[in-house]
Coordinates of C-alpha atoms and ligand atoms in Angstrom, one line a residue:
M1 CA -14.1 25.0 -213.7
K2 CA -10.7 25.6 -212.4
F3 CA -9.4 23.9 -209.2
S4 CA -5.9 25.1 -208.7
T5 CA -5.3 26.3 -205.2
S6 CA -3.0 29.1 -204.4
H7 CA 0.3 27.9 -203.0
F8 CA 0.0 30.6 -200.4
L9 CA -3.3 29.1 -199.2
S10 CA -1.8 25.7 -198.8
L11 CA 1.1 27.1 -196.9
A12 CA -1.3 28.9 -194.5
V13 CA -3.2 25.7 -194.0
A14 CA 0.0 23.7 -193.4
A15 CA 1.0 26.2 -190.7
L16 CA -2.5 25.9 -189.1
I17 CA -2.1 22.1 -189.2
A18 CA 1.4 22.3 -187.7
S19 CA 0.1 24.5 -184.8
V20 CA -2.8 22.2 -184.1
A21 CA -0.6 19.1 -184.4
T22 CA 1.8 20.5 -181.8
S23 CA -0.9 21.6 -179.4
C24 CA -2.4 18.2 -179.3
T25 CA 0.9 16.4 -178.5
D26 CA 1.0 18.7 -175.4
P27 CA 1.8 16.3 -172.5
D28 CA -0.6 18.1 -170.3
A29 CA -3.6 17.3 -172.5
K30 CA -4.2 14.0 -170.7
S31 CA -7.8 14.2 -169.5
P32 CA -10.3 12.5 -171.8
T33 CA -12.2 15.7 -172.4
A34 CA -9.0 17.5 -173.4
A35 CA -8.1 14.6 -175.7
A36 CA -11.5 14.7 -177.3
S37 CA -11.4 18.4 -177.8
S38 CA -7.9 18.3 -179.4
D39 CA -9.1 15.5 -181.7
K40 CA -12.0 17.8 -182.6
M41 CA -9.6 20.6 -183.5
R42 CA -7.5 18.2 -185.5
M43 CA -10.6 17.0 -187.4
E44 CA -11.6 20.6 -188.1
A45 CA -8.1 21.4 -189.3
L46 CA -8.2 18.4 -191.6
R47 CA -11.6 19.4 -193.0
R48 CA -10.4 23.0 -193.6
A49 CA -7.2 21.8 -195.3
A50 CA -9.2 19.4 -197.5
L51 CA -11.5 22.2 -198.6
A52 CA -8.7 24.7 -199.1
N53 CA -7.1 22.0 -201.4
G54 CA -10.2 21.7 -203.6
A55 CA -11.9 18.6 -202.1
A56 CA -15.3 18.4 -203.7
R57 CA -18.4 16.2 -203.5
A58 CA -18.5 13.4 -206.1
A59 CA -22.0 14.6 -207.2
D60 CA -20.5 18.0 -208.2
L61 CA -17.9 16.5 -210.5
I62 CA -20.1 14.2 -212.5
I63 CA -20.9 15.1 -216.1
P64 CA -24.1 13.5 -217.2
T65 CA -24.2 10.8 -219.9
Q66 CA -26.8 9.2 -222.1
P67 CA -27.7 5.6 -220.9
A68 CA -28.2 4.3 -224.5
R69 CA -24.8 5.5 -225.5
V70 CA -23.2 4.2 -222.4
E71 CA -24.5 0.7 -223.2
V72 CA -23.2 0.7 -226.7
G73 CA -19.9 2.0 -225.3
R74 CA -19.8 -1.0 -222.9
L75 CA -20.3 -3.4 -225.8
I76 CA -17.5 -1.8 -227.8
F77 CA -15.2 -1.6 -224.7
E78 CA -15.6 -5.4 -224.3
S79 CA -15.3 -6.3 -228.0
P80 CA -12.0 -7.7 -229.4
K81 CA -13.1 -6.1 -232.7
M82 CA -11.6 -3.0 -231.3
S83 CA -8.1 -4.2 -232.3
L84 CA -6.9 -4.6 -235.9
N85 CA -6.2 -8.3 -235.4
G86 CA -9.6 -8.9 -233.7
A87 CA -8.0 -10.4 -230.6
I88 CA -7.8 -7.8 -227.9
S89 CA -10.3 -5.5 -226.3
C90 CA -10.1 -2.5 -224.0
R91 CA -11.3 -4.8 -221.2
D92 CA -8.2 -7.0 -221.5
C93 CA -6.1 -4.4 -219.8
H94 CA -8.7 -2.4 -217.9
L95 CA -10.3 -5.0 -215.6
D96 CA -12.8 -4.6 -212.7
E97 CA -10.9 -7.1 -210.5
F98 CA -7.8 -4.9 -210.7
G99 CA -9.6 -1.6 -210.1
S100 CA -9.8 -0.9 -213.9
S101 CA -6.1 -1.6 -214.4
D102 CA -4.5 -5.0 -214.9
G103 CA -2.4 -5.8 -211.8
L104 CA 0.8 -6.0 -213.8
P105 CA 3.8 -3.7 -213.7
N106 CA 3.8 -3.2 -217.5
A107 CA 0.8 -4.0 -219.7
V108 CA 0.8 -7.0 -222.0
G109 CA -0.7 -5.8 -225.3
V110 CA -1.5 -7.4 -228.6
G111 CA -0.8 -11.1 -228.8
G112 CA -1.4 -11.6 -225.1
E113 CA -4.0 -14.0 -223.7
G114 CA -5.9 -14.3 -220.4
K115 CA -6.5 -11.8 -217.7
G116 CA -4.1 -9.8 -215.5
P117 CA -1.0 -11.8 -214.5
E118 CA -2.0 -14.8 -216.7
R119 CA -1.1 -12.6 -219.6
L120 CA 2.6 -12.8 -218.6
D121 CA 2.7 -16.4 -219.6
S122 CA 1.5 -15.6 -223.1
D123 CA 3.2 -14.1 -226.1
G124 CA 1.9 -10.6 -225.8
R125 CA 4.0 -7.6 -226.6
I126 CA 5.0 -5.7 -223.4
L127 CA 3.7 -2.2 -223.3
P128 CA 6.3 -0.2 -221.4
R129 CA 4.0 1.5 -219.0
N130 CA 1.8 0.7 -216.0
V131 CA -1.9 0.6 -217.0
L132 CA -3.8 3.7 -215.7
P133 CA -7.2 3.2 -214.0
F134 CA -10.3 5.1 -215.0
W135 CA -11.7 6.5 -211.8
G136 CA -13.1 10.0 -212.3
R137 CA -11.7 10.3 -215.8
G138 CA -14.3 12.2 -217.7
G139 CA -15.4 14.1 -214.6
R140 CA -15.6 17.9 -214.5
G141 CA -12.1 19.4 -214.8
F142 CA -10.3 16.1 -215.5
D143 CA -8.4 17.5 -218.4
T144 CA -5.0 15.8 -218.7
F145 CA -4.6 12.2 -219.8
F146 CA -1.9 9.6 -219.8
W147 CA 1.3 9.4 -217.7
D148 CA 3.0 12.0 -220.0
G149 CA -0.1 14.2 -220.5
R150 CA -0.1 13.6 -224.3
V151 CA -3.7 14.6 -224.4
R152 CA -4.4 17.8 -222.6
K153 CA -6.9 20.5 -222.6
G154 CA -5.2 23.9 -222.4
P155 CA -6.5 27.5 -222.6
D156 CA -6.3 27.3 -226.5
G157 CA -7.9 23.9 -226.9
I158 CA -6.7 20.3 -227.0
V159 CA -3.0 19.6 -227.3
S160 CA -2.3 16.1 -228.6
Q161 CA -0.6 14.3 -231.4
F162 CA -3.6 15.2 -233.6
G163 CA -2.3 18.8 -233.8
V164 CA -4.9 21.3 -234.9
E165 CA -7.2 18.5 -236.1
A166 CA -8.2 17.2 -232.7
P167 CA -11.2 15.0 -233.2
S168 CA -13.1 16.6 -230.3
T169 CA -12.9 19.4 -227.7
D170 CA -13.5 16.8 -225.0
P171 CA -10.1 15.4 -223.9
L172 CA -11.6 12.0 -222.8
I173 CA -12.9 11.5 -226.4
V174 CA -9.6 12.5 -227.8
A175 CA -7.9 10.0 -225.4
A176 CA -10.3 7.3 -226.4
H177 CA -9.0 7.7 -230.0
L178 CA -5.4 6.6 -229.1
P179 CA -5.3 3.0 -227.8
S180 CA -6.7 1.4 -231.0
V181 CA -3.9 2.9 -233.0
E182 CA -1.0 2.5 -230.6
L183 CA 1.7 0.0 -231.7
R184 CA 2.0 -3.0 -229.3
E185 CA -1.1 -1.9 -227.4
M186 CA -3.8 -2.9 -229.9
V187 CA -1.9 -3.0 -233.2
E188 CA 0.7 -5.6 -234.0
D189 CA 4.2 -4.2 -234.2
T190 CA 5.3 -5.8 -237.5
P191 CA 7.7 -4.1 -239.9
R192 CA 4.8 -3.8 -242.4
I193 CA 2.5 -2.0 -240.0
R194 CA 5.4 0.1 -238.6
D195 CA 6.4 1.3 -242.1
A196 CA 2.8 2.2 -242.8
F197 CA 2.6 4.2 -239.6
V198 CA 5.9 5.9 -240.1
A199 CA 5.2 6.9 -243.6
E200 CA 1.7 8.2 -243.1
E201 CA 1.2 8.9 -239.5
V202 CA -2.2 10.3 -238.7
S203 CA -3.8 9.5 -242.0
D204 CA -2.9 5.8 -241.5
A205 CA -4.4 5.9 -238.0
N206 CA -7.5 7.3 -239.7
N207 CA -7.5 4.3 -242.0
I208 CA -7.3 1.8 -239.2
Q209 CA -10.1 3.6 -237.3
Q210 CA -12.3 3.7 -240.4
T211 CA -11.9 0.0 -240.7
L212 CA -12.8 -0.5 -237.0
A213 CA -15.8 1.8 -237.3
Q214 CA -17.1 -0.2 -240.3
R215 CA -16.5 -3.4 -238.4
F216 CA -18.7 -2.2 -235.5
A217 CA -21.3 -0.9 -237.9
S218 CA -21.6 -4.4 -239.5
D219 CA -21.6 -6.2 -236.1
E220 CA -25.0 -7.8 -235.6
Q221 CA -25.3 -6.8 -232.0
I222 CA -23.5 -3.4 -232.0
G223 CA -24.1 -2.0 -235.5
P224 CA -27.9 -1.3 -235.3
R225 CA -27.6 0.2 -231.8
L226 CA -24.7 2.4 -232.7
A227 CA -26.5 3.7 -235.7
Q228 CA -29.7 4.3 -233.8
V229 CA -28.2 6.1 -230.8
Y230 CA -26.3 8.5 -233.0
G231 CA -29.1 8.8 -235.5
K232 CA -27.0 7.7 -238.5
A233 CA -27.3 5.1 -241.3
K234 CA -25.1 2.1 -240.5
S235 CA -22.9 2.9 -243.5
A236 CA -22.3 6.4 -242.2
V237 CA -21.0 5.4 -238.8
A238 CA -17.5 6.9 -238.3
F239 CA -14.9 6.3 -235.6
S240 CA -16.0 9.5 -233.9
E241 CA -19.2 7.7 -232.8
V242 CA -17.2 4.7 -231.6
A243 CA -14.9 7.0 -229.5
D244 CA -17.8 9.0 -228.2
A245 CA -19.6 5.8 -227.1
L246 CA -16.4 4.6 -225.4
S247 CA -16.0 7.8 -223.6
Q248 CA -19.7 7.8 -222.5
F249 CA -19.1 4.4 -221.0
I250 CA -15.9 5.3 -219.2
R251 CA -17.4 8.6 -218.0
H252 CA -20.4 6.8 -216.5
E253 CA -19.0 3.5 -215.3
F254 CA -16.0 5.0 -213.5
R255 CA -17.7 8.2 -212.4
M256 CA -16.9 9.8 -209.1
R257 CA -18.6 8.3 -206.1
P258 CA -18.8 9.3 -202.4
T259 CA -15.9 8.1 -200.2
T260 CA -15.4 7.8 -196.5
F261 CA -13.3 11.0 -196.9
E262 CA -16.1 12.9 -198.5
R263 CA -18.5 11.8 -195.7
F264 CA -15.9 13.0 -193.2
V265 CA -15.3 16.4 -194.8
F266 CA -18.9 17.2 -195.8
E267 CA -21.1 15.2 -193.4
E268 CA -19.0 14.9 -190.3
G269 CA -18.7 11.1 -191.0
P270 CA -16.4 8.9 -188.9
I271 CA -12.6 8.8 -189.1
T272 CA -10.1 6.5 -187.3
D273 CA -7.1 7.8 -185.3
A274 CA -4.7 6.5 -187.9
Q275 CA -6.7 8.1 -190.8
L276 CA -6.8 11.4 -188.9
A277 CA -3.1 11.3 -188.3
G278 CA -2.5 10.4 -191.9
G279 CA -4.7 13.2 -193.2
I280 CA -2.9 15.7 -191.1
L281 CA 0.4 14.5 -192.5
F282 CA -1.0 14.5 -196.1
Y283 CA -1.8 18.2 -196.0
G284 CA 0.9 19.2 -193.5
R285 CA 4.4 18.0 -193.0
G286 CA 4.1 15.2 -195.6
R287 CA 3.6 17.9 -198.3
C288 CA 1.6 15.4 -200.3
A289 CA -1.0 18.1 -201.2
S290 CA 1.6 20.3 -202.9
C291 CA 1.1 17.9 -205.8
H292 CA -1.8 15.6 -205.0
T293 CA -4.4 18.4 -204.7
G294 CA -7.7 19.3 -206.1
P295 CA -10.8 17.2 -206.3
Y296 CA -8.9 14.3 -208.0
F297 CA -5.9 14.5 -205.7
T298 CA -3.7 15.7 -208.6
D299 CA -2.6 19.1 -209.7
F300 CA -2.6 17.8 -213.3
A301 CA 1.0 19.0 -213.6
F302 CA 4.2 17.0 -214.1
H303 CA 6.7 16.2 -211.5
S304 CA 9.7 13.9 -210.8
V305 CA 9.7 11.3 -208.1
A306 CA 12.7 8.9 -208.3
F307 CA 10.7 5.6 -208.4
P308 CA 12.8 2.7 -209.5
Q309 CA 12.3 2.1 -213.2
A310 CA 11.1 -1.4 -214.3
G311 CA 10.9 -3.0 -217.7
F312 CA 12.0 -1.9 -221.1
G313 CA 10.8 1.7 -220.7
K314 CA 9.0 3.9 -223.2
N315 CA 12.4 5.2 -224.5
G316 CA 14.0 1.8 -224.4
F317 CA 16.8 0.1 -222.4
G318 CA 15.0 0.7 -219.1
I319 CA 14.5 4.4 -219.6
D320 CA 11.2 6.4 -219.7
E321 CA 11.6 10.1 -220.3
G322 CA 8.0 10.8 -219.4
R323 CA 6.6 14.2 -220.3
Y324 CA 9.5 14.9 -222.6
N325 CA 8.1 12.3 -225.0
A326 CA 5.1 14.6 -225.5
T327 CA 6.7 18.0 -225.6
L328 CA 10.4 17.3 -226.6
D329 CA 11.3 20.1 -224.2
P330 CA 14.4 19.0 -222.3
R331 CA 13.1 20.5 -219.1
D332 CA 10.3 17.9 -219.1
R333 CA 12.7 14.9 -219.0
F334 CA 11.5 12.3 -216.4
L335 CA 8.4 14.2 -215.4
F336 CA 5.1 12.4 -215.0
R337 CA 1.6 13.5 -214.4
T338 CA 0.8 13.5 -210.7
P339 CA -1.4 10.4 -210.4
P340 CA -5.0 10.8 -209.0
L341 CA -5.4 8.8 -205.8
H342 CA -9.0 7.6 -205.6
N343 CA -9.2 3.8 -205.2
V344 CA -5.4 3.7 -205.2
M345 CA -5.7 0.7 -202.8
R346 CA -7.0 -1.3 -205.7
T347 CA -4.5 -0.4 -208.4
A348 CA -1.2 -1.9 -207.4
P349 CA 1.5 -2.0 -208.6
Y350 CA 2.4 1.7 -208.6
S351 CA 4.2 4.4 -210.6
H352 CA 4.6 4.9 -214.4
S353 CA 6.5 1.7 -214.7
G354 CA 4.7 -0.4 -212.0
S355 CA 8.0 -0.8 -210.3
V356 CA 6.7 -0.9 -206.7
S357 CA 4.1 -3.3 -205.4
T358 CA 2.8 -1.8 -202.2
L359 CA 1.5 1.6 -201.2
D360 CA 4.1 1.9 -198.4
Q361 CA 6.8 1.5 -201.0
A362 CA 5.1 4.0 -203.3
I363 CA 5.2 6.6 -200.5
I364 CA 8.8 5.8 -199.5
A365 CA 9.8 6.3 -203.1
H366 CA 9.1 10.0 -202.6
F367 CA 11.6 10.6 -199.8
D368 CA 14.0 7.6 -199.7
P369 CA 14.1 6.1 -203.2
L370 CA 17.4 4.4 -202.6
R371 CA 15.8 2.2 -200.0
L372 CA 13.9 0.5 -202.8
V373 CA 16.7 -0.5 -205.1
D374 CA 19.9 -2.4 -204.9
T375 CA 22.3 -0.2 -206.8
R376 CA 25.0 -3.0 -206.8
S377 CA 22.9 -5.2 -209.0
M378 CA 22.2 -2.5 -211.5
T379 CA 23.8 -2.1 -214.9
V380 CA 25.9 1.0 -215.5
R381 CA 23.1 2.4 -217.7
E382 CA 20.4 1.8 -215.0
R383 CA 22.5 3.4 -212.4
S384 CA 23.2 6.5 -214.4
D385 CA 19.5 6.8 -215.2
L386 CA 18.7 6.6 -211.5
Y387 CA 21.2 9.3 -210.6
V388 CA 19.8 11.6 -213.3
R389 CA 16.3 11.1 -211.9
L390 CA 17.4 11.6 -208.3
G391 CA 18.7 15.0 -209.6
T392 CA 15.4 16.0 -211.2
A393 CA 13.5 14.8 -208.1
S394 CA 15.8 16.9 -205.8
R395 CA 14.3 20.0 -207.4
E396 CA 10.8 19.1 -206.2
T397 CA 9.0 19.9 -203.0
L398 CA 9.0 16.4 -201.7
P399 CA 8.5 15.2 -198.1
S400 CA 11.4 14.8 -195.9
A401 CA 11.9 11.5 -194.0
L402 CA 8.8 9.9 -192.6
T403 CA 8.8 7.0 -190.1
D404 CA 7.3 3.6 -191.0
R405 CA 4.4 4.5 -188.6
E406 CA 3.7 7.7 -190.4
V407 CA 3.8 5.9 -193.8
G408 CA 1.2 3.5 -192.3
Q409 CA -0.9 6.4 -191.3
L410 CA -0.8 7.9 -194.8
V411 CA -1.9 4.5 -196.2
A412 CA -4.8 4.5 -193.7
F413 CA -5.7 8.0 -195.0
L414 CA -5.5 6.9 -198.6
S415 CA -7.9 4.0 -197.8
M416 CA -10.5 6.7 -197.2
L417 CA -10.5 7.6 -200.9
E418 CA -12.1 4.3 -202.0
F419 CA -15.4 4.8 -203.9
E420 CA -18.6 3.4 -202.4
G421 CA -20.2 1.0 -204.7
A422 CA -17.7 1.0 -207.6
P423 CA -17.7 -1.9 -210.0
Q424 CA -15.5 -4.8 -208.8
Ligands
HEC501 C1 -2.6 -3.6 -223.9 C2 -3.2 -3.0 -222.7 C3 -4.2 -1.9 -223.0 C4 -5.4 -2.0 -223.8 C5 -5.8 -3.1 -224.6 C6 -6.0 -0.7 -223.6 N1 -5.3 0.1 -222.7 FE1 -5.9 1.9 -222.0 N2 -4.1 2.1 -221.1 C7 -3.1 1.1 -221.1 C8 -1.9 1.7 -220.5 C9 -0.5 1.0 -220.4 C10 -2.2 3.0 -220.2 C11 -1.2 4.1 -219.7 C12 -0.4 4.5 -220.9 C13 0.4 5.8 -220.8 O1 -0.1 6.7 -220.0 O2 1.3 6.0 -221.5 C14 -3.6 3.2 -220.6 C15 -4.3 4.5 -220.4 C16 -5.5 4.7 -220.8 C17 -6.3 6.0 -220.7 C18 -5.7 7.2 -219.9 C19 -6.2 7.2 -218.5 C20 -5.6 8.4 -217.7 O3 -5.6 8.4 -216.5 O4 -5.1 9.3 -218.3 C21 -7.5 5.8 -221.3 C22 -8.6 6.9 -221.4 C23 -7.5 4.5 -221.8 N3 -6.3 3.8 -221.5 C24 -8.6 4.0 -222.6 C25 -8.5 2.8 -223.2 C26 -9.5 2.4 -224.2 C27 -10.8 3.2 -224.6 C28 -9.1 1.2 -224.7 C29 -9.8 0.3 -225.8 C30 -9.9 1.1 -227.1 C31 -7.9 0.8 -224.0 N4 -7.5 1.8 -223.2 C32 -7.2 -0.4 -224.3 C33 -3.2 -0.2 -221.5 C34 -4.2 -0.6 -222.3
HEC502 C1 6.4 16.9 -206.1 C2 5.0 16.3 -206.3 C3 4.6 15.2 -205.4 C4 4.5 15.2 -204.0 C5 4.9 16.2 -203.0 C6 4.0 13.9 -203.7 N1 3.8 13.1 -204.8 FE1 3.0 11.3 -204.9 N2 3.5 11.2 -206.9 C7 3.9 12.2 -207.6 C8 4.2 11.8 -209.0 C9 4.7 12.6 -210.1 C10 4.0 10.4 -209.0 C11 4.2 9.4 -210.2 C12 5.7 9.3 -210.5 C13 6.0 8.2 -211.4 O1 5.2 7.4 -211.8 O2 7.2 8.2 -211.9 C14 3.5 10.1 -207.6 C15 3.0 8.8 -207.2 C16 2.4 8.5 -206.1 C17 1.7 7.3 -205.7 C18 1.5 6.1 -206.7 C19 0.2 6.2 -207.4 C20 0.0 5.3 -208.6 O3 -1.1 5.2 -209.0 O4 1.0 4.7 -209.1 C21 1.2 7.4 -204.5 C22 0.4 6.4 -203.7 C23 1.6 8.7 -204.0 N3 2.3 9.4 -205.0 C24 1.3 9.3 -202.7 C25 1.9 10.4 -202.2 C26 1.9 10.8 -200.8 C27 1.2 10.0 -199.7 C28 2.6 11.9 -200.7 C29 3.0 12.6 -199.4 C30 3.9 11.8 -198.5 C31 3.1 12.3 -202.0 N4 2.6 11.3 -202.9 C32 3.8 13.4 -202.4 C33 4.1 13.5 -207.2 C34 4.1 13.9 -205.9

């Protein structure tokens, strides 16, 4: 399924919204009936804009899973045996209480202890990126993974560091292969391990994963179930089964669910004044939907927003070159995958480096990034990085200045994207 909306269509909808928005600020429209009918028009305009931008019902995006595989996947997801040193599980960074991320700007990987912010007091290795949540990952058409899109399904198949040997045609399964072999994430960054990686690259990752698969196969609780649900002898269980089970778990547990916005668009459900105003801004003058579009509120493309950078950065010394790390194409410097927006209320802090802590600030970063930083306290390097990123962001179709009230309305609108009945 393909969701991209033609730019022309969004422009037409934006024009429609603009005309409706002006007509309802008409000072003559004072009588209660006139106000009610203009609200009705605005609601209809918002519904149409949402549909033109690919809004879909959760039920139409869900890819079915097999309950027995989901349950094995859950056990693996929660098991510290997933890491080479046996001390860190997927769950340590993807926590229900932080909306399947960890509440920290940068993740604390191997060596860390405790949950969420407690991990900061431990000895864990800092991972230079903000943990991504899982909502809708594995849904129909969700084809691009990680902040830099280093796993991506294109017209010719999966593009990833596995090259032509991608372990699956399902991008979520390919993505589930990566964390267990990422340095600092689940593998200790010691000179010995680093040398082994550098020397042998993928084949060494294969060795680690074979070791992990055998560990799960001989685990009393997990082994027999894993073998049974995949119809294999325990000794024949490979990492592809482990990754498949993990992806079944993620695909099921974090599947799309109805939201207040879905109810509003498809069932004429309720909406508050602030949410309505925010929705009109989102698809209209705020230009949000030129990137946050489609059923997951992302175009699955790469853009530049000059968020402040925090932490060490993927490229070191406080710099993260984003998509460039995956493509080595200089035009991709400082671009990041447009983040999906479901449950965004629950996944603070925001941006690839977790540098801003509230949704208001995250929105402000799009049109007034300098308001969020104190350039006087920056090092020369930080300042020059910021100016380069302001340059790349200036080539994007970003919103022009919004008032604090409008930012508040956008936040109210985003709150409509929270799933009903998601794990917490
Ligand atoms: C040390 C913390 C940590 C652990 C442990 C961890 N992750 Fe993550 N996860 C992250 C971070 C940070 C990102 C974002 C990284 C990036 O995009 O560069 C992420 C991103 C992901 C994504 C991509 C989501 C998206 O929106 O594209 C998937 C899938 C994922 N993790 C699965 C797993 C699985 C499966 C495990 C266990 C095998 C795991 N993670 C263990 C920190 C962690
Ligand atoms: C030009 C494309 C583009 C436009 C237009 C745009 N965004 Fe974004 N947005 C992004 C990208 C890219 C990021 C992540 C950047 C990063 O992490 O460095 C982002 C980040 C965010 C985040 C933080 C999400 C998270 O999980 O960290 C929120 C919230 C957000 N945008 C909302 C909005 C709203 C509301 C608007 C309209 C006022 C808007 N965006 C307009 C591309 C865009």
